[in-house]
Amino acid sequence: MSNSERSENRRREIDAILDRKDGTEAVTDLADRYRVVGAADRSTYANWLTPVEDHYVCHRNETLDPAADSWTVSLTGAVDRESDLEMDAIRDEYPTVAVAHTMECAGNGRGYFDPETGSVQWEYGAASTAFWTGTPLRSVLSDHGAATDDGTWLTAVGGDRPEVDGENDLFARSVPMAKILEDCILAYEINGQPLPPEHGSPVRLLVPGWYGVNSVKWVTELRVMDQMVHGPEWTDRDGDDYTRWQQSSYRIHPEGVEPESNATVSTFDTWDQWESDEIEHPYTFDENVKSTIGFPEDGATVTPRADGVIEVVGVAWAGDDDVTAIEVSTDGGDSWAEGSFFGPDYDCAWRLFRYPWEPDEGSYTLVSRATDEQGRRQPARISRPDDADGGTADTDGSEDYPWNEGGYAENAYLPHAVEVTVE
Ligand SMILES: Nc1nc2c(c(=O)[nH]1)N[C@H]1C(S)=C(S)[C@@H](COP(=O)(O)O)O[C@H]1N2
Ligand SMILES: [Mo]
């Protein structure tokens, strides 16, 4: 396919997605490679459940729309019984569960990096919360006698293929078995509806609380392994490279660095990896603590209620950790007040927060910052690449979020401040 054909194709697919999802808008992709739409409005973040119409979409290759009745998922590797699982079997032969999951692209916030990094220029819109229905992987794996000791991994391979001549990277992710057994599912519904093509129909891996990249869409193979995709066996498996999206892209590293490829790691929390001596350049596994204000909208003019209050509302999340505190500032981060959480409280999904604000007339800069159960608090800003070490990963909110070449896992609060006028 020529570059211009590819580009037209991509544009057409994005338009089709926008037609189906009227709460989203296309997002700039500097490399013209991804199919991406994000939540169009701030008000998305004043609601707990994200309707499918507002749920962001992100994938690299052509959108697949395979027929469920001919789709199989090959279960291979360290199992007693390899098997091609049909959709009927996945649905009917195992328990059905629903999990709440805040999906966030590891590149959410990349558009705030200065200097800019390549790829998709997300601002705050690549985070959404839905109920995903499917089959617990634990059930499927135990039924097939899979090796599930600590240190084992499950590799999921997507059926999508690169469209660019000469590129041979398949979309594959390895997820630690401990996480797979805990809460991962093979999902075939979102918010009670069959998966639309762009969300991975007929079936995808769903990794609750971890960056979206781990939740492989259009799964064709699940392989039980004693390592991640790594090394020659996986950089050239029948001519395809399965390692790129695990070992090279979606790693947090300074400019000009090619991250080391690891056979295995034992630290999974993304922020723990920063602090561990084991891993030089963190993998984007579980989501960093973050929050987004949903009301008022950026640029809004608002009038207090009769009692003088404007209720600031938003969402806060921390991957598979709990958020434990939320603070709101109405002066751009100079002073802070405690907000409170309300509404649904599920593992791996965001919490709604509110802050009753009694403002005088004037102009204000609103920001929110969340703290997780490990005491980690959102930092104020993103560093510059020329800061020492490319910025420091900090855990107490006093330092900057490290600028990194891929623009990953950003969680600073200032870049997405909300400017409001009170009348
Ligand atoms: N097969 C496949 N799965 C994929 C991707 C992809 O390009 N191919 N993109 C990943 C990324 S980067 C994200 S953020 C999530 C987005 O899921 P969603 O489009 O359902 O929101 O899908 C992930 N799964
Ligand atoms: Mo992503």
CSV table of C-alpha atoms and ligand atoms in Angstrom, one decimal:
chain,number,residue,atom,x,y,z
A,1,MET,CA,0.0,0.0,0.0
A,2,SER,CA,1.4,3.5,-0.9
A,3,ASN,CA,1.7,6.2,1.8
A,4,SER,CA,-1.2,8.2,0.4
A,5,GLU,CA,-3.5,5.1,0.1
A,6,ARG,CA,-2.6,4.2,3.7
A,7,SER,CA,-3.3,7.8,4.8
A,8,GLU,CA,-6.7,7.9,3.0
A,9,ASN,CA,-7.6,4.5,4.4
A,10,ARG,CA,-6.8,5.7,7.9
A,11,ARG,CA,-8.8,8.9,7.4
A,12,ARG,CA,-11.8,6.8,6.2
A,13,GLU,CA,-11.7,4.5,9.2
A,14,ILE,CA,-11.5,7.4,11.6
A,15,ASP,CA,-14.5,9.0,10.0
A,16,ALA,CA,-16.4,5.8,10.3
A,17,ILE,CA,-15.5,5.6,14.0
A,18,LEU,CA,-16.5,9.2,14.5
A,19,ASP,CA,-19.9,8.5,12.9
A,20,ARG,CA,-20.5,5.8,15.4
A,21,LYS,CA,-19.1,7.7,18.4
A,22,ASP,CA,-20.5,11.2,18.5
A,23,GLY,CA,-18.9,12.0,21.8
A,24,THR,CA,-15.4,11.7,20.4
A,25,GLU,CA,-13.1,13.8,18.1
A,26,ALA,CA,-10.1,12.9,16.0
A,27,VAL,CA,-6.7,13.6,17.6
A,28,THR,CA,-3.6,14.8,15.7
A,29,ASP,CA,-1.1,12.0,14.9
A,30,LEU,CA,2.2,13.5,13.8
A,31,ALA,CA,3.3,10.3,12.2
A,32,ASP,CA,0.0,9.6,10.5
A,33,ARG,CA,-0.1,6.1,11.7
A,34,TYR,CA,-2.8,5.5,14.3
A,35,ARG,CA,-6.6,5.3,14.3
A,36,VAL,CA,-7.3,7.6,17.3
A,37,VAL,CA,-10.3,9.4,18.7
A,38,GLY,CA,-10.6,10.8,22.2
A,39,ALA,CA,-13.3,12.1,24.5
A,40,ALA,CA,-14.5,15.4,22.9
A,41,ASP,CA,-15.7,17.1,26.1
A,42,ARG,CA,-14.5,17.8,29.6
A,43,SER,CA,-18.0,16.8,30.8
A,44,THR,CA,-17.0,13.2,30.0
A,45,TYR,CA,-15.0,13.5,33.3
A,46,ALA,CA,-18.0,14.5,35.3
A,47,ASN,CA,-19.5,11.1,34.8
A,48,TRP,CA,-18.5,7.7,36.2
A,49,LEU,CA,-19.5,5.5,33.3
A,50,THR,CA,-18.2,6.5,29.8
A,51,PRO,CA,-20.8,5.6,27.2
A,52,VAL,CA,-19.3,3.7,24.2
A,53,GLU,CA,-20.1,6.8,22.1
A,54,ASP,CA,-17.6,8.8,24.2
A,55,HIS,CA,-15.0,6.0,24.8
A,56,TYR,CA,-11.6,6.8,23.3
A,57,VAL,CA,-10.1,4.5,20.6
A,58,CYS,CA,-6.4,3.9,19.9
A,59,HIS,CA,-4.8,1.4,17.6
A,60,ARG,CA,-2.0,1.3,15.1
A,61,ASN,CA,-3.0,-0.8,12.2
A,62,GLU,CA,-6.1,-1.2,10.0
A,63,THR,CA,-9.3,-1.9,12.0
A,64,LEU,CA,-10.3,-5.5,11.9
A,65,ASP,CA,-13.9,-6.5,11.7
A,66,PRO,CA,-13.8,-10.3,11.8
A,67,ALA,CA,-16.8,-12.5,11.9
A,68,ALA,CA,-17.3,-14.0,15.4
A,69,ASP,CA,-18.4,-17.4,14.1
A,70,SER,CA,-15.1,-18.0,12.3
A,71,TRP,CA,-12.8,-16.4,14.9
A,72,THR,CA,-10.6,-18.6,17.1
A,73,VAL,CA,-8.1,-17.9,19.8
A,74,SER,CA,-5.1,-20.3,19.8
A,75,LEU,CA,-4.0,-21.2,23.3
A,76,THR,CA,-0.4,-22.4,23.0
A,77,GLY,CA,2.9,-22.8,24.9
A,78,ALA,CA,3.2,-24.2,28.4
A,79,VAL,CA,-0.2,-25.9,28.6
A,80,ASP,CA,-1.2,-29.6,28.9
A,81,ARG,CA,-3.5,-29.2,26.0
A,82,GLU,CA,-3.1,-26.7,23.2
A,83,SER,CA,-6.4,-25.7,21.7
A,84,ASP,CA,-8.1,-23.4,19.2
A,85,LEU,CA,-10.9,-21.8,21.3
A,86,GLU,CA,-14.0,-20.8,19.4
A,87,MET,CA,-16.1,-17.9,20.5
A,88,ASP,CA,-19.0,-20.1,21.5
A,89,ALA,CA,-16.7,-22.0,23.8
A,90,ILE,CA,-15.2,-18.9,25.3
A,91,ARG,CA,-18.7,-17.6,26.0
A,92,ASP,CA,-20.5,-20.7,27.1
A,93,GLU,CA,-18.0,-23.1,28.7
A,94,TYR,CA,-16.7,-20.8,31.4
A,95,PRO,CA,-18.0,-18.4,34.0
A,96,THR,CA,-19.1,-14.9,32.8
A,97,VAL,CA,-17.9,-11.8,34.7
A,98,ALA,CA,-18.0,-8.1,34.3
A,99,VAL,CA,-15.1,-5.8,35.4
A,100,ALA,CA,-15.0,-2.1,35.7
A,101,HIS,CA,-11.9,-0.7,34.1
A,102,THR,CA,-10.5,2.8,33.6
A,103,MET,CA,-8.7,2.4,30.3
A,104,GLU,CA,-6.0,5.0,29.7
A,105,CYS,CA,-3.6,5.2,26.8
A,106,ALA,CA,0.0,5.3,28.0
A,107,GLY,CA,0.3,8.3,25.7
A,108,ASN,CA,-2.5,10.3,27.3
A,109,GLY,CA,-1.1,13.8,28.0
A,110,ARG,CA,1.7,13.4,25.4
A,111,GLY,CA,0.5,16.5,23.7
A,112,TYR,CA,1.7,18.6,26.7
A,113,PHE,CA,5.3,17.5,26.3
A,114,ASP,CA,7.7,20.4,25.4
A,115,PRO,CA,9.6,19.8,23.2
A,116,GLU,CA,6.9,17.7,21.5
A,117,THR,CA,7.4,14.0,21.0
A,118,GLY,CA,6.1,12.3,17.9
A,119,SER,CA,3.0,10.2,17.5
A,120,VAL,CA,-0.5,10.9,18.8
A,121,GLN,CA,-0.9,14.3,20.5
A,122,TRP,CA,-3.3,13.3,23.2
A,123,GLU,CA,-4.3,15.9,25.8
A,124,TYR,CA,-6.6,14.6,28.5
A,125,GLY,CA,-9.1,12.7,26.3
A,126,ALA,CA,-7.6,9.2,26.2
A,127,ALA,CA,-9.1,7.9,29.4
A,128,SER,CA,-12.5,6.2,29.8
A,129,THR,CA,-14.3,4.0,32.2
A,130,ALA,CA,-16.5,1.1,31.1
A,131,PHE,CA,-17.9,-2.3,32.2
A,132,TRP,CA,-16.3,-5.1,30.2
A,133,THR,CA,-17.9,-8.5,30.1
A,134,GLY,CA,-16.1,-11.7,29.4
A,135,THR,CA,-14.4,-14.9,30.6
A,136,PRO,CA,-11.9,-15.0,33.4
A,137,LEU,CA,-8.5,-16.1,32.0
A,138,ARG,CA,-7.9,-18.0,35.2
A,139,SER,CA,-10.8,-20.4,34.2
A,140,VAL,CA,-9.5,-21.0,30.6
A,141,LEU,CA,-5.9,-21.5,31.8
A,142,SER,CA,-6.7,-24.0,34.5
A,143,ASP,CA,-9.0,-25.9,32.2
A,144,HIS,CA,-6.0,-26.4,29.9
A,145,GLY,CA,-3.4,-27.2,32.5
A,146,ALA,CA,-1.4,-24.0,32.0
A,147,ALA,CA,1.8,-23.4,33.9
A,148,THR,CA,0.9,-20.4,36.1
A,149,ASP,CA,3.7,-20.2,38.6
A,150,ASP,CA,5.2,-16.9,39.6
A,151,GLY,CA,7.6,-15.7,36.9
A,152,THR,CA,5.4,-17.1,34.1
A,153,TRP,CA,3.8,-14.7,31.5
A,154,LEU,CA,0.9,-14.8,29.2
A,155,THR,CA,1.6,-13.3,25.7
A,156,ALA,CA,-1.5,-12.1,23.7
A,157,VAL,CA,-1.1,-11.5,20.0
A,158,GLY,CA,-3.4,-9.3,18.0
A,159,GLY,CA,-4.7,-10.3,14.5
A,160,ASP,CA,-3.9,-6.8,13.1
A,161,ARG,CA,-0.9,-6.5,10.8
A,162,PRO,CA,1.3,-3.5,9.8
A,163,GLU,CA,0.3,-2.0,6.5
A,164,VAL,CA,3.7,-0.6,5.7
A,165,ASP,CA,5.9,-2.6,3.3
A,166,GLY,CA,8.9,-3.9,5.1
A,167,GLU,CA,7.5,-3.6,8.6
A,168,ASN,CA,7.0,-6.9,10.3
A,169,ASP,CA,6.0,-6.0,13.9
A,170,LEU,CA,3.0,-7.8,15.2
A,171,PHE,CA,1.0,-6.4,18.1
A,172,ALA,CA,1.9,-8.6,21.0
A,173,ARG,CA,2.0,-7.9,24.7
A,174,SER,CA,3.2,-10.1,27.6
A,175,VAL,CA,1.4,-9.7,30.9
A,176,PRO,CA,2.7,-11.3,34.2
A,177,MET,CA,0.7,-14.4,35.1
A,178,ALA,CA,0.0,-13.1,38.6
A,179,LYS,CA,-2.0,-10.2,37.1
A,180,ILE,CA,-3.7,-12.5,34.5
A,181,LEU,CA,-4.9,-14.9,37.3
A,182,GLU,CA,-6.0,-12.0,39.5
A,183,ASP,CA,-8.5,-10.2,37.3
A,184,CYS,CA,-7.8,-10.4,33.5
A,185,ILE,CA,-10.6,-11.4,31.2
A,186,LEU,CA,-11.2,-12.2,27.5
A,187,ALA,CA,-13.7,-9.5,26.9
A,188,TYR,CA,-16.5,-9.7,24.3
A,189,GLU,CA,-18.8,-6.9,25.5
A,190,ILE,CA,-18.5,-3.3,26.5
A,191,ASN,CA,-21.2,-1.7,28.6
A,192,GLY,CA,-23.5,-4.7,27.8
A,193,GLN,CA,-23.1,-4.3,24.0
A,194,PRO,CA,-21.1,-6.6,21.7
A,195,LEU,CA,-17.6,-5.1,21.1
A,196,PRO,CA,-17.6,-2.7,18.2
A,197,PRO,CA,-14.9,-3.5,15.7
A,198,GLU,CA,-12.7,-0.6,16.9
A,199,HIS,CA,-12.7,-1.9,20.4
A,200,GLY,CA,-11.4,-5.3,19.4
A,201,SER,CA,-14.3,-7.5,18.3
A,202,PRO,CA,-15.0,-10.3,18.6
A,203,VAL,CA,-12.7,-10.7,21.6
A,204,ARG,CA,-9.8,-8.8,23.4
A,205,LEU,CA,-7.6,-9.2,26.4
A,206,LEU,CA,-8.7,-6.8,29.2
A,207,VAL,CA,-6.1,-6.0,31.8
A,208,PRO,CA,-7.9,-3.9,34.5
A,209,GLY,CA,-6.1,-0.8,35.7
A,210,TRP,CA,-3.2,-1.1,33.4
A,211,TYR,CA,-2.4,1.2,30.5
A,212,GLY,CA,-4.5,0.4,27.4
A,213,VAL,CA,-1.6,-1.0,25.4
A,214,ASN,CA,-1.7,-4.1,27.5
A,215,SER,CA,-5.3,-4.9,26.5
A,216,VAL,CA,-4.7,-6.5,23.1
A,217,LYS,CA,-7.6,-6.3,20.7
A,218,TRP,CA,-8.6,-8.9,18.1
A,219,VAL,CA,-6.7,-11.6,20.1
A,220,THR,CA,-5.6,-14.5,17.9
A,221,GLU,CA,-3.1,-16.3,20.1
A,222,LEU,CA,-2.5,-16.6,23.8
A,223,ARG,CA,0.8,-18.2,24.7
A,224,VAL,CA,1.8,-19.4,28.1
A,225,MET,CA,5.6,-18.6,28.6
A,226,ASP,CA,8.4,-18.5,31.1
A,227,GLN,CA,9.5,-15.1,29.8
A,228,MET,CA,8.2,-12.1,27.9
A,229,VAL,CA,8.5,-11.8,24.2
A,230,HIS,CA,12.2,-11.2,24.0
A,231,GLY,CA,15.3,-12.4,22.0
A,232,PRO,CA,15.8,-13.9,18.6
A,233,GLU,CA,13.0,-16.4,18.9
A,234,TRP,CA,10.5,-13.5,19.2
A,235,THR,CA,12.2,-10.9,17.1
A,236,ASP,CA,12.0,-13.3,14.2
A,237,ARG,CA,9.2,-15.8,14.7
A,238,ASP,CA,8.4,-17.0,11.2
A,239,GLY,CA,9.6,-13.7,9.9
A,240,ASP,CA,7.5,-11.5,12.2
A,241,ASP,CA,8.8,-9.4,15.1
A,242,TYR,CA,6.7,-9.8,18.2
A,243,THR,CA,8.9,-7.8,20.6
A,244,ARG,CA,8.5,-4.2,19.5
A,245,TRP,CA,5.4,-3.2,21.5
A,246,GLN,CA,6.7,-4.8,24.6
A,247,GLN,CA,10.4,-4.1,24.6
A,248,SER,CA,11.0,-1.0,22.5
A,249,SER,CA,7.9,1.2,22.2
A,250,TYR,CA,5.8,1.9,25.3
A,251,ARG,CA,9.0,2.0,27.5
A,252,ILE,CA,9.9,5.1,29.4
A,253,HIS,CA,13.3,6.4,28.5
A,254,PRO,CA,15.3,9.6,27.8
A,255,GLU,CA,15.9,10.9,24.3
A,256,GLY,CA,18.1,8.8,22.0
A,257,VAL,CA,18.1,5.7,24.2
A,258,GLU,CA,17.1,2.2,23.0
A,259,PRO,CA,15.8,0.5,26.1
A,260,GLU,CA,17.3,-2.8,27.1
A,261,SER,CA,15.3,-5.9,26.3
A,262,ASN,CA,14.5,-8.1,29.3
A,263,ALA,CA,13.6,-11.8,29.3
A,264,THR,CA,11.6,-11.2,32.5
A,265,VAL,CA,11.1,-8.7,35.3
A,266,SER,CA,9.6,-9.1,38.8
A,267,THR,CA,8.4,-5.5,39.4
A,268,PHE,CA,5.2,-4.6,37.7
A,269,ASP,CA,3.9,-1.4,39.1
A,270,THR,CA,5.0,1.3,36.6
A,271,TRP,CA,6.1,3.7,39.3
A,272,ASP,CA,7.8,1.0,41.4
A,273,GLN,CA,9.9,0.2,38.3
A,274,TRP,CA,11.3,3.8,38.5
A,275,GLU,CA,12.6,3.1,42.0
A,276,SER,CA,13.8,-0.4,41.4
A,277,ASP,CA,17.4,-1.2,40.5
A,278,GLU,CA,16.0,-4.1,38.4
A,279,ILE,CA,14.6,-2.1,35.5
A,280,GLU,CA,16.4,0.8,33.8
A,281,HIS,CA,13.5,1.9,31.6
A,282,PRO,CA,10.0,1.2,33.0
A,283,TYR,CA,7.4,-0.8,31.0
A,284,THR,CA,4.0,0.9,30.9
A,285,PHE,CA,2.1,-1.6,33.0
A,286,ASP,CA,-0.2,-0.2,35.7
A,287,GLU,CA,-1.5,3.4,35.4
A,288,ASN,CA,0.0,6.2,37.4
A,289,VAL,CA,-2.1,8.2,39.8
A,290,LYS,CA,-4.0,10.9,37.9
A,291,SER,CA,-7.1,13.1,38.0
A,292,THR,CA,-9.1,15.2,35.6
A,293,ILE,CA,-11.7,17.9,36.3
A,294,GLY,CA,-15.0,17.4,34.4
A,295,PHE,CA,-17.0,20.4,35.6
A,296,PRO,CA,-16.7,23.3,35.0
A,297,GLU,CA,-15.5,23.0,31.4
A,298,ASP,CA,-12.3,24.8,30.4
A,299,GLY,CA,-13.2,28.3,29.3
A,300,ALA,CA,-16.6,28.3,30.9
A,301,THR,CA,-18.4,31.2,32.6
A,302,VAL,CA,-20.2,29.9,35.6
A,303,THR,CA,-22.6,31.2,38.2
A,304,PRO,CA,-22.7,29.9,41.8
A,305,ARG,CA,-25.9,28.3,43.1
A,306,ALA,CA,-28.2,30.2,45.4
A,307,ASP,CA,-26.1,29.0,48.4
A,308,GLY,CA,-23.0,30.5,46.7
A,309,VAL,CA,-21.5,27.2,45.8
A,310,ILE,CA,-20.1,25.9,42.6
A,311,GLU,CA,-19.5,22.2,42.8
A,312,VAL,CA,-16.3,21.2,41.0
A,313,VAL,CA,-16.6,17.5,39.8
A,314,GLY,CA,-14.0,15.2,38.3
A,315,VAL,CA,-12.4,11.7,38.3
A,316,ALA,CA,-9.3,10.3,39.9
A,317,TRP,CA,-7.6,7.0,39.4
A,318,ALA,CA,-4.4,5.1,40.1
A,319,GLY,CA,-4.5,1.9,38.0
A,320,ASP,CA,-4.9,-1.2,40.2
A,321,ASP,CA,-4.1,0.9,43.3
A,322,ASP,CA,-6.7,2.9,45.1
A,323,VAL,CA,-6.9,6.7,45.1
A,324,THR,CA,-6.9,7.8,48.7
A,325,ALA,CA,-7.0,11.6,48.5
A,326,ILE,CA,-8.0,14.3,46.1
A,327,GLU,CA,-7.1,18.0,46.4
A,328,VAL,CA,-8.5,20.9,44.3
A,329,SER,CA,-6.8,24.2,43.8
A,330,THR,CA,-8.5,27.3,42.4
A,331,ASP,CA,-5.4,29.4,42.2
A,332,GLY,CA,-3.3,27.3,39.8
A,333,GLY,CA,-1.7,25.1,42.5
A,334,ASP,CA,-0.6,27.8,45.0
A,335,SER,CA,-3.1,26.6,47.7
A,336,TRP,CA,-5.1,23.4,48.0
A,337,ALA,CA,-8.3,22.2,49.6
A,338,GLU,CA,-9.5,18.6,50.2
A,339,GLY,CA,-12.2,17.3,47.9
A,340,SER,CA,-14.2,14.1,48.6
A,341,PHE,CA,-15.0,11.0,46.7
A,342,PHE,CA,-18.5,9.8,45.9
A,343,GLY,CA,-20.3,7.3,43.7
A,344,PRO,CA,-19.1,3.8,42.5
A,345,ASP,CA,-16.0,2.3,44.1
A,346,TYR,CA,-14.6,-0.5,42.0
A,347,ASP,CA,-11.0,-1.8,41.9
A,348,CYS,CA,-9.3,-0.6,38.7
A,349,ALA,CA,-11.8,2.1,37.9
A,350,TRP,CA,-11.8,5.8,38.7
A,351,ARG,CA,-13.6,7.5,41.5
A,352,LEU,CA,-15.8,10.6,41.1
A,353,PHE,CA,-14.8,13.5,43.3
A,354,ARG,CA,-16.4,16.8,44.3
A,355,TYR,CA,-15.3,20.0,45.8
A,356,PRO,CA,-17.8,22.6,47.0
A,357,TRP,CA,-16.3,25.9,46.0
A,358,GLU,CA,-17.6,29.3,47.1
A,359,PRO,CA,-15.9,31.8,44.8
A,360,ASP,CA,-16.2,35.6,44.4
A,361,GLU,CA,-16.5,36.9,40.9
A,362,GLY,CA,-13.3,36.7,38.9
A,363,SER,CA,-11.1,34.5,36.8
A,364,TYR,CA,-9.6,31.3,38.2
A,365,THR,CA,-7.3,28.5,37.3
A,366,LEU,CA,-8.6,25.1,38.6
A,367,VAL,CA,-6.5,22.0,39.0
A,368,SER,CA,-6.9,18.8,40.8
A,369,ARG,CA,-4.3,16.4,42.2
A,370,ALA,CA,-4.8,12.9,43.5
A,371,THR,CA,-2.8,10.7,45.9
A,372,ASP,CA,-2.8,6.9,45.8
A,373,GLU,CA,-2.7,4.3,48.5
A,374,GLN,CA,1.1,4.2,48.3
A,375,GLY,CA,1.3,7.9,49.1
A,376,ARG,CA,2.2,8.9,45.6
A,377,ARG,CA,0.9,12.3,44.5
A,378,GLN,CA,0.7,13.8,41.0
A,379,PRO,CA,3.6,16.1,40.3
A,380,ALA,CA,2.9,19.7,39.1
A,381,ARG,CA,4.6,19.8,35.7
A,382,ILE,CA,6.5,17.9,33.0
A,383,SER,CA,10.3,18.4,33.0
A,384,ARG,CA,12.3,19.3,30.0
A,385,PRO,CA,14.6,16.7,28.4
A,386,ASP,CA,17.7,18.8,29.3
A,387,ASP,CA,16.9,18.8,33.1
A,388,ALA,CA,19.3,16.6,34.9
A,389,ASP,CA,18.5,12.9,34.2
A,390,GLY,CA,15.7,14.1,31.9
A,391,GLY,CA,13.7,14.9,35.0
A,392,THR,CA,13.2,12.9,38.1
A,393,ALA,CA,10.5,10.4,38.9
A,394,ASP,CA,9.2,11.6,42.2
A,395,THR,CA,6.7,10.1,44.5
A,396,ASP,CA,5.7,13.1,46.7
A,397,GLY,CA,4.6,15.7,44.2
A,398,SER,CA,7.6,18.0,44.7
A,399,GLU,CA,9.3,17.2,41.5
A,400,ASP,CA,8.5,17.2,37.8
A,401,TYR,CA,7.2,14.3,35.8
A,402,PRO,CA,10.1,13.2,33.6
A,403,TRP,CA,9.9,14.2,29.9
A,404,ASN,CA,10.5,11.0,28.0
A,405,GLU,CA,11.0,10.2,24.4
A,406,GLY,CA,7.8,8.3,23.8
A,407,GLY,CA,5.7,10.8,25.9
A,408,TYR,CA,4.4,8.0,28.2
A,409,ALA,CA,2.6,7.7,31.5
A,410,GLU,CA,2.3,11.5,32.1
A,411,ASN,CA,0.4,12.5,35.2
A,412,ALA,CA,1.3,16.1,35.9
A,413,TYR,CA,-1.6,18.3,37.0
A,414,LEU,CA,-0.8,21.7,35.6
A,415,PRO,CA,-0.9,21.0,31.9
A,416,HIS,CA,-4.6,20.3,31.9
A,417,ALA,CA,-5.7,23.1,34.2
A,418,VAL,CA,-9.2,24.6,33.7
A,419,GLU,CA,-9.6,28.4,33.2
A,420,VAL,CA,-13.0,29.6,34.4
A,421,THR,CA,-14.8,32.9,34.9
A,422,VAL,CA,-17.2,33.3,37.8
A,423,GLU,CA,-20.0,35.8,37.4
B,1,LIG,N1,-4.3,-5.6,18.5
B,1,LIG,C1,-4.1,-4.4,19.0
B,1,LIG,N2,-4.5,-4.1,20.3
B,1,LIG,C2,-4.4,-2.9,20.8
B,1,LIG,C3,-3.8,-1.8,20.1
B,1,LIG,C4,-3.4,-2.1,18.7
B,1,LIG,O1,-2.8,-1.2,18.0
B,1,LIG,N3,-3.6,-3.4,18.2
B,1,LIG,N4,-3.7,-0.6,20.7
B,1,LIG,C5,-3.6,-0.6,22.1
B,1,LIG,C6,-3.6,0.7,22.7
B,1,LIG,S1,-2.2,1.6,22.5
B,1,LIG,C7,-4.6,1.2,23.5
B,1,LIG,S2,-4.5,2.6,24.3
B,1,LIG,C8,-5.9,0.4,23.7
B,1,LIG,C9,-7.1,1.2,23.4
B,1,LIG,O2,-8.2,0.4,23.5
B,1,LIG,P1,-9.6,1.1,23.0
B,1,LIG,O3,-9.4,1.5,21.6
B,1,LIG,O4,-10.6,0.0,23.1
B,1,LIG,O5,-9.9,2.2,23.9
B,1,LIG,O6,-5.8,-0.8,22.8
B,1,LIG,C10,-4.6,-1.5,22.8
B,1,LIG,N5,-4.8,-2.7,22.1
B,2,MO,MO,-2.3,3.5,23.8
